[in-house]
C-alpha cells in the first residue's frame, strides 16, 4: 500500500513539472539559436562591440603610423604665386644706368616731337657726328631683351630750327636700324629686334646750330632689367 502511495506522488510531481514547461516554455539549453542572415561579400557587418568591420575579402586601407598626440604632416606645396614665372616686361631705358655715354645725351621727363609729347625721353643737344659721337648712350642688355620701341624726331622746343638729324640704333657698336628727321617731321616709331644683343646703343647726329634731337619714350622688352636702376 505504501508503494502505491509513493508511485502516485511521483506521478503527481511529474505532472506539475510538465505543466510548468508547458506554461513557461522549454529550457534555454533546448532552445535553438536563430540562423544567421546571409551577408554579401565585401560589406560591413556589426561586431559585438557595435563597431563596423570589413569582411575578409576587403582588407582595410593601410594608414601611416602616427605617434600618439601628434598630427600627421601633410605634403608641402609651393604657392601658385611662386610656382609661376613671369614673362618678359617693358622697361623705360631712362630709368637705368648706361655703361657708356657721351656729353650730349640727357634724360628728360618729357619731350615733344611734332605735336606729340612723350614721357621718359632723351634729348640729344651737342654737336655730334660719327667722328665725334657726343650724343650717345649704351646699356648692357646682356642678351635678356628682344625688342626696342622708340619714337624719334626733332625737339619741338628747340631754339634751332634747321638741320636733319640721324638716329642710329646700334648693337655691339654696329647700326641695326636708323631714321632721319627734320623739325617739320612728325614722330617716327622704330620697333627693332634686339634679341641676343649684349650692348645696346642709341646714337644721333646734329650740327651745332641744328634743332635738338629727341628720342621719345625708349623702351625695351626684357626678361631682366637692362642695367642698374638710377
Short mmCIF file of N, CA and C in Angstrom, two decimals, residues 53-218:
data_model
loop_
_atom_site.label_atom_id
_atom_site.label_comp_id
_atom_site.label_asym_id
_atom_site.label_seq_id
_atom_site.Cartn_x
_atom_site.Cartn_y
_atom_site.Cartn_z
N UNK A 53 33.19 46.37 -39.12
CA UNK A 53 34.46 45.81 -39.54
C UNK A 53 34.32 45.29 -40.95
N UNK A 54 35.41 45.30 -41.70
CA UNK A 54 35.35 44.87 -43.09
C UNK A 54 35.36 43.35 -43.16
N UNK A 55 34.74 42.82 -44.21
CA UNK A 55 34.75 41.39 -44.45
C UNK A 55 36.16 40.97 -44.89
N UNK A 56 36.52 39.71 -44.73
CA UNK A 56 37.87 39.26 -45.05
C UNK A 56 38.30 39.53 -46.49
N UNK A 57 37.35 39.54 -47.45
CA UNK A 57 37.74 39.73 -48.84
C UNK A 57 37.93 41.20 -49.19
N UNK A 58 37.81 42.15 -48.26
CA UNK A 58 38.04 43.57 -48.50
C UNK A 58 38.86 44.14 -47.35
N UNK A 59 40.20 43.98 -47.40
CA UNK A 59 41.03 44.48 -46.31
C UNK A 59 40.94 45.99 -46.19
N UNK A 60 41.09 46.50 -44.99
CA UNK A 60 41.04 47.94 -44.75
C UNK A 60 42.26 48.59 -45.38
N UNK A 61 42.10 49.87 -45.84
CA UNK A 61 43.20 50.63 -46.43
C UNK A 61 44.29 50.85 -45.40
N UNK A 62 45.57 50.63 -45.77
CA UNK A 62 46.65 50.85 -44.80
C UNK A 62 46.79 52.32 -44.47
N UNK A 63 47.18 52.65 -43.30
CA UNK A 63 47.40 54.03 -42.88
C UNK A 63 48.81 54.17 -42.34
N UNK A 64 49.37 55.39 -42.47
CA UNK A 64 50.69 55.66 -41.94
C UNK A 64 50.64 55.75 -40.43
N UNK A 65 51.60 55.11 -39.75
CA UNK A 65 51.60 55.22 -38.28
C UNK A 65 51.93 56.63 -37.85
N UNK A 66 51.21 57.14 -36.90
CA UNK A 66 51.41 58.48 -36.37
C UNK A 66 51.56 58.38 -34.87
N UNK A 67 52.59 59.02 -34.32
CA UNK A 67 52.82 58.97 -32.88
C UNK A 67 51.64 59.58 -32.14
N UNK A 68 51.34 59.00 -30.98
CA UNK A 68 50.22 59.48 -30.19
C UNK A 68 50.42 60.94 -29.81
N UNK A 69 49.37 61.73 -29.96
CA UNK A 69 49.43 63.14 -29.56
C UNK A 69 49.99 64.05 -30.63
N UNK A 70 50.31 63.52 -31.84
CA UNK A 70 50.84 64.35 -32.92
C UNK A 70 49.91 64.26 -34.11
N UNK A 71 49.99 65.27 -34.98
CA UNK A 71 49.17 65.30 -36.19
C UNK A 71 50.03 64.89 -37.36
N UNK A 72 49.43 64.17 -38.29
CA UNK A 72 50.18 63.75 -39.47
C UNK A 72 50.51 64.96 -40.33
N UNK A 73 51.77 65.07 -40.77
CA UNK A 73 52.21 66.21 -41.57
C UNK A 73 51.79 66.02 -43.01
N UNK A 74 51.14 67.02 -43.56
CA UNK A 74 50.71 66.97 -44.94
C UNK A 74 51.86 67.35 -45.87
N UNK A 75 51.87 66.85 -47.14
CA UNK A 75 52.94 67.22 -48.07
C UNK A 75 52.99 68.72 -48.29
N UNK A 76 54.21 69.25 -48.39
CA UNK A 76 54.39 70.68 -48.62
C UNK A 76 54.16 71.00 -50.09
N UNK A 77 53.49 72.10 -50.34
CA UNK A 77 53.24 72.54 -51.71
C UNK A 77 53.75 73.95 -51.89
N UNK A 78 54.16 74.26 -53.13
CA UNK A 78 54.64 75.60 -53.45
C UNK A 78 53.47 76.49 -53.81
N UNK A 79 53.37 77.68 -53.21
CA UNK A 79 52.26 78.58 -53.56
C UNK A 79 52.23 78.84 -55.06
N UNK A 80 51.03 79.02 -55.61
CA UNK A 80 50.89 79.25 -57.04
C UNK A 80 51.65 80.48 -57.47
N UNK A 81 51.61 81.53 -56.64
CA UNK A 81 52.27 82.77 -57.00
C UNK A 81 53.77 82.60 -57.15
N UNK A 82 54.40 81.65 -56.39
CA UNK A 82 55.83 81.41 -56.51
C UNK A 82 56.12 80.42 -57.62
N UNK A 83 55.18 79.51 -57.88
CA UNK A 83 55.44 78.50 -58.89
C UNK A 83 55.43 79.08 -60.29
N UNK A 84 54.60 80.09 -60.51
CA UNK A 84 54.51 80.70 -61.82
C UNK A 84 55.65 81.69 -62.05
N UNK A 85 56.24 81.63 -63.20
CA UNK A 85 57.31 82.57 -63.53
C UNK A 85 56.75 83.63 -64.47
N UNK A 86 57.10 84.89 -64.22
CA UNK A 86 56.62 85.98 -65.05
C UNK A 86 57.39 86.00 -66.36
N UNK A 87 56.74 86.47 -67.45
CA UNK A 87 57.39 86.56 -68.75
C UNK A 87 58.08 87.89 -68.92
N UNK A 88 58.44 88.23 -70.18
CA UNK A 88 59.12 89.50 -70.45
C UNK A 88 58.28 90.70 -70.05
N UNK A 89 58.96 91.80 -69.71
CA UNK A 89 58.28 93.04 -69.33
C UNK A 89 58.96 94.20 -70.05
N UNK A 90 58.24 95.32 -70.14
CA UNK A 90 58.78 96.52 -70.78
C UNK A 90 59.46 97.40 -69.73
N UNK A 91 60.65 97.91 -70.07
CA UNK A 91 61.44 98.76 -69.17
C UNK A 91 61.76 100.09 -69.87
N UNK A 92 61.57 101.19 -69.13
CA UNK A 92 61.99 102.50 -69.63
C UNK A 92 63.51 102.58 -69.56
N UNK A 93 64.16 102.81 -70.70
CA UNK A 93 65.62 102.86 -70.70
C UNK A 93 66.16 103.98 -69.84
N UNK A 94 65.44 105.09 -69.76
CA UNK A 94 65.94 106.24 -68.99
C UNK A 94 65.97 105.97 -67.49
N UNK A 95 65.33 104.89 -67.05
CA UNK A 95 65.31 104.58 -65.62
C UNK A 95 66.53 103.76 -65.19
N UNK A 96 67.40 103.40 -66.16
CA UNK A 96 68.53 102.52 -65.86
C UNK A 96 69.85 103.15 -66.30
N UNK A 97 70.89 102.84 -65.53
CA UNK A 97 72.20 103.42 -65.79
C UNK A 97 72.82 102.87 -67.07
N UNK A 98 73.46 103.76 -67.82
CA UNK A 98 74.19 103.36 -69.02
C UNK A 98 75.61 102.98 -68.63
N UNK A 99 76.21 102.09 -69.43
CA UNK A 99 77.59 101.69 -69.16
C UNK A 99 78.57 102.56 -69.94
N UNK A 100 78.04 103.31 -70.90
CA UNK A 100 78.88 104.23 -71.69
C UNK A 100 77.98 105.34 -72.21
N UNK A 101 78.50 106.58 -72.28
CA UNK A 101 77.68 107.70 -72.74
C UNK A 101 78.57 108.86 -73.20
N UNK A 102 77.97 109.73 -74.00
CA UNK A 102 78.65 110.94 -74.45
C UNK A 102 78.17 112.15 -73.66
N UNK A 103 78.62 113.33 -74.07
CA UNK A 103 78.30 114.55 -73.34
C UNK A 103 76.90 115.09 -73.59
N UNK A 104 76.34 114.80 -74.76
CA UNK A 104 75.11 115.49 -75.14
C UNK A 104 73.85 114.67 -75.09
N UNK A 105 73.81 113.63 -74.27
CA UNK A 105 72.62 112.79 -74.17
C UNK A 105 72.04 112.93 -72.78
N UNK A 106 70.88 113.56 -72.64
CA UNK A 106 70.29 113.79 -71.32
C UNK A 106 68.88 113.23 -71.25
N UNK A 107 68.56 112.62 -70.11
CA UNK A 107 67.19 112.15 -69.88
C UNK A 107 66.33 113.33 -69.48
N UNK A 108 65.10 113.36 -70.00
CA UNK A 108 64.14 114.41 -69.66
C UNK A 108 62.81 113.76 -69.31
N UNK A 109 62.04 114.43 -68.46
CA UNK A 109 60.76 113.85 -68.03
C UNK A 109 59.78 113.75 -69.18
N UNK A 110 59.86 114.68 -70.16
CA UNK A 110 59.02 114.62 -71.35
C UNK A 110 59.65 115.45 -72.46
N UNK A 111 59.28 115.12 -73.68
CA UNK A 111 59.77 115.87 -74.84
C UNK A 111 58.70 115.83 -75.91
N UNK A 112 58.64 116.88 -76.74
CA UNK A 112 57.61 116.97 -77.76
C UNK A 112 58.23 116.84 -79.15
N UNK A 113 57.67 115.95 -79.94
CA UNK A 113 58.05 115.77 -81.34
C UNK A 113 56.81 116.06 -82.17
N UNK A 114 56.91 117.07 -83.06
CA UNK A 114 55.72 117.49 -83.79
C UNK A 114 54.69 118.04 -82.81
N UNK A 115 53.55 117.39 -82.72
CA UNK A 115 52.50 117.80 -81.78
C UNK A 115 52.28 116.79 -80.67
N UNK A 116 53.21 115.85 -80.54
CA UNK A 116 53.03 114.77 -79.57
C UNK A 116 54.08 114.82 -78.48
N UNK A 117 53.62 114.69 -77.24
CA UNK A 117 54.53 114.70 -76.10
C UNK A 117 54.80 113.26 -75.64
N UNK A 118 56.06 112.98 -75.30
CA UNK A 118 56.47 111.64 -74.87
C UNK A 118 57.14 111.72 -73.50
N UNK A 119 56.69 110.92 -72.55
CA UNK A 119 57.33 110.91 -71.22
C UNK A 119 58.61 110.07 -71.24
N UNK A 120 59.44 110.29 -70.22
CA UNK A 120 60.64 109.46 -70.03
C UNK A 120 61.46 109.35 -71.31
N UNK A 121 61.97 110.48 -71.74
CA UNK A 121 62.61 110.56 -73.05
C UNK A 121 64.07 111.02 -72.96
N UNK A 122 64.70 111.19 -74.12
CA UNK A 122 66.11 111.58 -74.21
C UNK A 122 66.24 112.74 -75.19
N UNK A 123 67.06 113.72 -74.83
CA UNK A 123 67.35 114.85 -75.72
C UNK A 123 68.83 114.82 -76.11
N UNK A 124 69.08 114.87 -77.42
CA UNK A 124 70.46 114.96 -77.92
C UNK A 124 70.72 116.40 -78.35
N UNK A 125 71.61 117.11 -77.63
CA UNK A 125 71.73 118.55 -77.85
C UNK A 125 73.16 119.02 -78.16
N UNK A 126 74.15 118.13 -78.15
CA UNK A 126 75.51 118.51 -78.52
C UNK A 126 75.71 118.30 -80.02
N UNK A 127 76.69 119.04 -80.55
CA UNK A 127 77.15 118.73 -81.91
C UNK A 127 77.70 117.31 -81.88
N UNK A 128 77.24 116.50 -82.80
CA UNK A 128 77.58 115.08 -82.74
C UNK A 128 77.70 114.52 -84.15
N UNK A 129 78.71 113.68 -84.35
CA UNK A 129 78.93 113.04 -85.64
C UNK A 129 79.58 111.68 -85.42
N UNK A 130 79.78 110.95 -86.53
CA UNK A 130 80.41 109.64 -86.41
C UNK A 130 81.83 109.75 -85.87
N UNK A 131 82.52 110.83 -86.21
CA UNK A 131 83.89 111.02 -85.72
C UNK A 131 83.94 111.67 -84.34
N UNK A 132 82.84 112.29 -83.93
CA UNK A 132 82.77 112.93 -82.61
C UNK A 132 81.40 112.60 -81.99
N UNK A 133 81.25 111.34 -81.53
CA UNK A 133 79.92 110.85 -81.10
C UNK A 133 79.54 111.30 -79.69
N UNK A 134 79.09 112.55 -79.57
CA UNK A 134 78.70 113.07 -78.26
C UNK A 134 77.31 112.60 -77.83
N UNK A 135 76.38 112.60 -78.78
CA UNK A 135 75.00 112.25 -78.43
C UNK A 135 74.82 110.73 -78.52
N UNK A 136 75.18 110.05 -77.45
CA UNK A 136 75.09 108.58 -77.47
C UNK A 136 74.95 108.06 -76.03
N UNK A 137 74.41 106.86 -75.94
CA UNK A 137 74.32 106.18 -74.65
C UNK A 137 74.21 104.67 -74.90
N UNK A 138 74.88 103.88 -74.08
CA UNK A 138 74.90 102.42 -74.25
C UNK A 138 74.45 101.73 -72.97
N UNK A 139 73.54 100.76 -73.12
CA UNK A 139 73.05 99.97 -71.99
C UNK A 139 73.50 98.52 -72.15
N UNK A 140 73.74 97.87 -71.04
CA UNK A 140 74.13 96.47 -71.03
C UNK A 140 72.87 95.61 -70.93
N UNK A 141 72.36 95.19 -72.08
CA UNK A 141 71.15 94.37 -72.11
C UNK A 141 71.47 92.88 -71.93
N UNK A 142 72.70 92.49 -72.17
CA UNK A 142 73.20 91.14 -71.85
C UNK A 142 72.37 90.01 -72.45
N UNK A 143 71.80 90.24 -73.61
CA UNK A 143 71.03 89.19 -74.27
C UNK A 143 69.68 88.90 -73.66
N UNK A 144 69.25 89.70 -72.69
CA UNK A 144 67.99 89.44 -71.99
C UNK A 144 66.80 90.16 -72.62
N UNK A 145 67.04 90.95 -73.65
CA UNK A 145 65.96 91.73 -74.28
C UNK A 145 65.74 91.27 -75.72
N UNK A 146 64.53 91.45 -76.20
CA UNK A 146 64.26 91.02 -77.57
C UNK A 146 63.65 92.11 -78.46
N UNK A 147 63.28 93.26 -77.87
CA UNK A 147 62.67 94.30 -78.70
C UNK A 147 62.88 95.69 -78.11
N UNK A 148 63.14 96.64 -79.01
CA UNK A 148 63.23 98.07 -78.65
C UNK A 148 62.09 98.80 -79.33
N UNK A 149 61.45 99.70 -78.59
CA UNK A 149 60.42 100.56 -79.17
C UNK A 149 60.74 102.00 -78.80
N UNK A 150 60.83 102.89 -79.80
CA UNK A 150 61.15 104.29 -79.54
C UNK A 150 60.61 105.17 -80.67
N UNK A 151 60.26 106.41 -80.33
CA UNK A 151 59.83 107.39 -81.31
C UNK A 151 60.96 108.41 -81.50
N UNK A 152 61.25 108.78 -82.74
CA UNK A 152 62.36 109.71 -82.99
C UNK A 152 61.88 110.91 -83.80
N UNK A 153 62.61 112.02 -83.63
CA UNK A 153 62.32 113.25 -84.37
C UNK A 153 63.05 114.42 -83.73
N UNK A 154 62.71 115.61 -84.13
CA UNK A 154 63.33 116.81 -83.58
C UNK A 154 62.52 117.36 -82.41
N UNK A 155 63.22 117.92 -81.44
CA UNK A 155 62.60 118.51 -80.26
C UNK A 155 61.89 119.79 -80.66
N UNK A 156 60.54 119.80 -80.51
CA UNK A 156 59.75 120.97 -80.94
C UNK A 156 60.09 122.22 -80.16
N UNK A 157 60.69 122.08 -78.99
CA UNK A 157 61.02 123.24 -78.15
C UNK A 157 62.42 123.78 -78.42
N UNK A 158 63.11 123.26 -79.43
CA UNK A 158 64.48 123.69 -79.71
C UNK A 158 64.53 125.15 -80.17
N UNK A 159 65.63 125.83 -79.81
CA UNK A 159 65.85 127.19 -80.31
C UNK A 159 66.28 127.16 -81.77
N UNK A 160 67.08 126.14 -82.12
CA UNK A 160 67.47 125.97 -83.52
C UNK A 160 66.30 125.42 -84.32
N UNK A 161 66.23 125.77 -85.59
CA UNK A 161 65.07 125.38 -86.40
C UNK A 161 65.44 124.55 -87.62
N UNK A 162 66.70 124.38 -87.89
CA UNK A 162 67.06 123.68 -89.13
C UNK A 162 67.76 122.37 -88.85
N UNK A 163 68.28 121.80 -89.93
CA UNK A 163 69.09 120.61 -89.84
C UNK A 163 68.30 119.30 -89.89
N UNK A 164 69.04 118.28 -90.29
CA UNK A 164 68.49 116.92 -90.34
C UNK A 164 69.27 116.05 -89.36
N UNK A 165 68.57 115.45 -88.48
CA UNK A 165 69.22 114.56 -87.52
C UNK A 165 69.14 113.11 -87.96
N UNK A 166 70.22 112.39 -87.67
CA UNK A 166 70.20 110.95 -87.96
C UNK A 166 70.14 110.19 -86.63
N UNK A 167 69.23 109.23 -86.56
CA UNK A 167 69.03 108.43 -85.34
C UNK A 167 69.48 107.00 -85.63
N UNK A 168 70.40 106.52 -84.84
CA UNK A 168 71.02 105.22 -85.09
C UNK A 168 70.85 104.30 -83.87
N UNK A 169 70.26 103.14 -84.13
CA UNK A 169 70.17 102.10 -83.10
C UNK A 169 71.27 101.10 -83.40
N UNK A 170 72.13 100.86 -82.42
CA UNK A 170 73.30 100.03 -82.64
C UNK A 170 73.35 98.84 -81.69
N UNK A 171 73.83 97.71 -82.23
CA UNK A 171 74.08 96.51 -81.43
C UNK A 171 75.56 96.19 -81.54
N UNK A 172 76.24 96.14 -80.42
CA UNK A 172 77.68 95.92 -80.37
C UNK A 172 78.41 96.92 -81.29
N UNK A 173 77.95 98.21 -81.24
CA UNK A 173 78.55 99.34 -81.96
C UNK A 173 78.30 99.31 -83.47
N UNK A 174 77.40 98.45 -83.95
CA UNK A 174 77.06 98.40 -85.37
C UNK A 174 75.58 98.75 -85.54
N UNK A 175 75.28 99.63 -86.51
CA UNK A 175 73.90 100.06 -86.70
C UNK A 175 73.02 98.92 -87.19
N UNK A 176 71.86 98.75 -86.54
CA UNK A 176 70.89 97.73 -86.96
C UNK A 176 69.56 98.37 -87.38
N UNK A 177 69.38 99.65 -87.10
CA UNK A 177 68.18 100.38 -87.55
C UNK A 177 68.48 101.87 -87.46
N UNK A 178 67.82 102.67 -88.31
CA UNK A 178 68.07 104.10 -88.29
C UNK A 178 66.96 104.89 -88.98
N UNK A 179 66.96 106.19 -88.76
CA UNK A 179 65.98 107.09 -89.39
C UNK A 179 66.54 108.50 -89.40
N UNK A 180 66.05 109.32 -90.34
CA UNK A 180 66.43 110.74 -90.42
C UNK A 180 65.18 111.58 -90.17
N UNK A 181 65.36 112.77 -89.59
CA UNK A 181 64.20 113.61 -89.28
C UNK A 181 64.59 115.08 -89.26
N UNK A 182 63.62 115.94 -89.65
CA UNK A 182 63.77 117.39 -89.55
C UNK A 182 62.72 117.90 -88.57
N UNK A 183 62.77 119.19 -88.30
CA UNK A 183 61.82 119.77 -87.36
C UNK A 183 60.39 119.73 -87.89
N UNK A 184 60.23 119.65 -89.20
CA UNK A 184 58.89 119.63 -89.79
C UNK A 184 58.26 118.24 -89.77
N UNK A 185 59.03 117.24 -89.46
CA UNK A 185 58.51 115.87 -89.49
C UNK A 185 57.75 115.51 -88.22
N UNK A 186 56.76 114.66 -88.42
CA UNK A 186 56.04 114.09 -87.29
C UNK A 186 56.87 112.93 -86.71
N UNK A 187 56.58 112.51 -85.48
CA UNK A 187 57.37 111.43 -84.88
C UNK A 187 57.31 110.13 -85.68
N UNK A 188 58.45 109.47 -85.72
CA UNK A 188 58.56 108.18 -86.40
C UNK A 188 58.86 107.10 -85.35
N UNK A 189 58.16 106.01 -85.44
CA UNK A 189 58.40 104.94 -84.48
C UNK A 189 59.37 103.91 -85.06
N UNK A 190 60.33 103.53 -84.24
CA UNK A 190 61.25 102.45 -84.58
C UNK A 190 60.96 101.28 -83.63
N UNK A 191 60.66 100.14 -84.22
CA UNK A 191 60.49 98.90 -83.46
C UNK A 191 61.56 97.95 -83.97
N UNK A 192 62.50 97.62 -83.10
CA UNK A 192 63.72 96.94 -83.54
C UNK A 192 63.89 95.61 -82.79
N UNK A 193 64.21 94.58 -83.54
CA UNK A 193 64.52 93.27 -82.94
C UNK A 193 65.94 93.34 -82.36
N UNK A 194 66.05 93.15 -81.06
CA UNK A 194 67.36 93.21 -80.40
C UNK A 194 67.66 91.90 -79.66
N UNK A 195 67.06 90.80 -80.10
CA UNK A 195 67.29 89.51 -79.45
C UNK A 195 68.77 89.15 -79.52
N UNK A 196 69.34 88.79 -78.39
CA UNK A 196 70.73 88.37 -78.32
C UNK A 196 71.73 89.50 -78.22
N UNK A 197 71.28 90.76 -78.25
CA UNK A 197 72.19 91.91 -78.19
C UNK A 197 72.72 92.07 -76.76
N UNK A 198 74.03 92.25 -76.64
CA UNK A 198 74.65 92.45 -75.32
C UNK A 198 74.75 93.92 -74.94
N UNK A 199 75.11 94.76 -75.93
CA UNK A 199 75.27 96.19 -75.67
C UNK A 199 74.42 96.96 -76.68
N UNK A 200 73.43 97.68 -76.16
CA UNK A 200 72.50 98.43 -77.00
C UNK A 200 72.83 99.92 -76.91
N UNK A 201 73.02 100.56 -78.09
CA UNK A 201 73.40 101.99 -78.13
C UNK A 201 72.38 102.80 -78.92
N UNK A 202 72.01 103.94 -78.36
CA UNK A 202 71.24 104.95 -79.09
C UNK A 202 72.19 106.11 -79.39
N UNK A 203 72.33 106.44 -80.67
CA UNK A 203 73.29 107.46 -81.11
C UNK A 203 72.62 108.36 -82.14
N UNK A 204 72.83 109.67 -82.03
CA UNK A 204 72.27 110.59 -83.02
C UNK A 204 73.29 111.65 -83.42
N UNK A 205 73.05 112.23 -84.58
CA UNK A 205 73.97 113.26 -85.10
C UNK A 205 73.22 114.57 -85.29
N UNK A 206 73.95 115.67 -85.13
CA UNK A 206 73.40 117.01 -85.41
C UNK A 206 74.55 118.00 -85.53
N UNK A 207 74.30 119.05 -86.30
CA UNK A 207 75.26 120.15 -86.38
C UNK A 207 75.02 121.09 -85.21
N UNK A 208 75.97 121.97 -84.97
CA UNK A 208 75.91 122.83 -83.78
C UNK A 208 74.67 123.73 -83.75
N UNK A 209 74.20 124.19 -84.89
CA UNK A 209 73.07 125.11 -84.94
C UNK A 209 71.73 124.41 -85.22
N UNK A 210 71.76 123.13 -85.34
CA UNK A 210 70.53 122.39 -85.66
C UNK A 210 69.60 122.30 -84.45
N UNK A 211 68.34 122.00 -84.75
CA UNK A 211 67.38 121.70 -83.68
C UNK A 211 67.82 120.43 -82.95
N UNK A 212 67.53 120.38 -81.66
CA UNK A 212 67.91 119.22 -80.87
C UNK A 212 67.17 117.95 -81.33
N UNK A 213 67.84 116.84 -81.11
CA UNK A 213 67.22 115.55 -81.45
C UNK A 213 66.43 115.02 -80.25
N UNK A 214 65.43 114.21 -80.55
CA UNK A 214 64.56 113.68 -79.49
C UNK A 214 64.33 112.19 -79.69
N UNK A 215 64.53 111.44 -78.60
CA UNK A 215 64.18 110.02 -78.54
C UNK A 215 62.98 109.91 -77.60
N UNK A 216 61.81 109.68 -78.18
CA UNK A 216 60.59 109.66 -77.37
C UNK A 216 60.30 108.31 -76.74
N UNK A 217 60.29 108.28 -75.41
CA UNK A 217 59.90 107.09 -74.63
C UNK A 217 60.59 105.80 -75.08
N UNK A 218 61.90 105.73 -75.07
CA UNK A 218 62.56 104.47 -75.45
C UNK A 218 62.32 103.38 -74.41
#
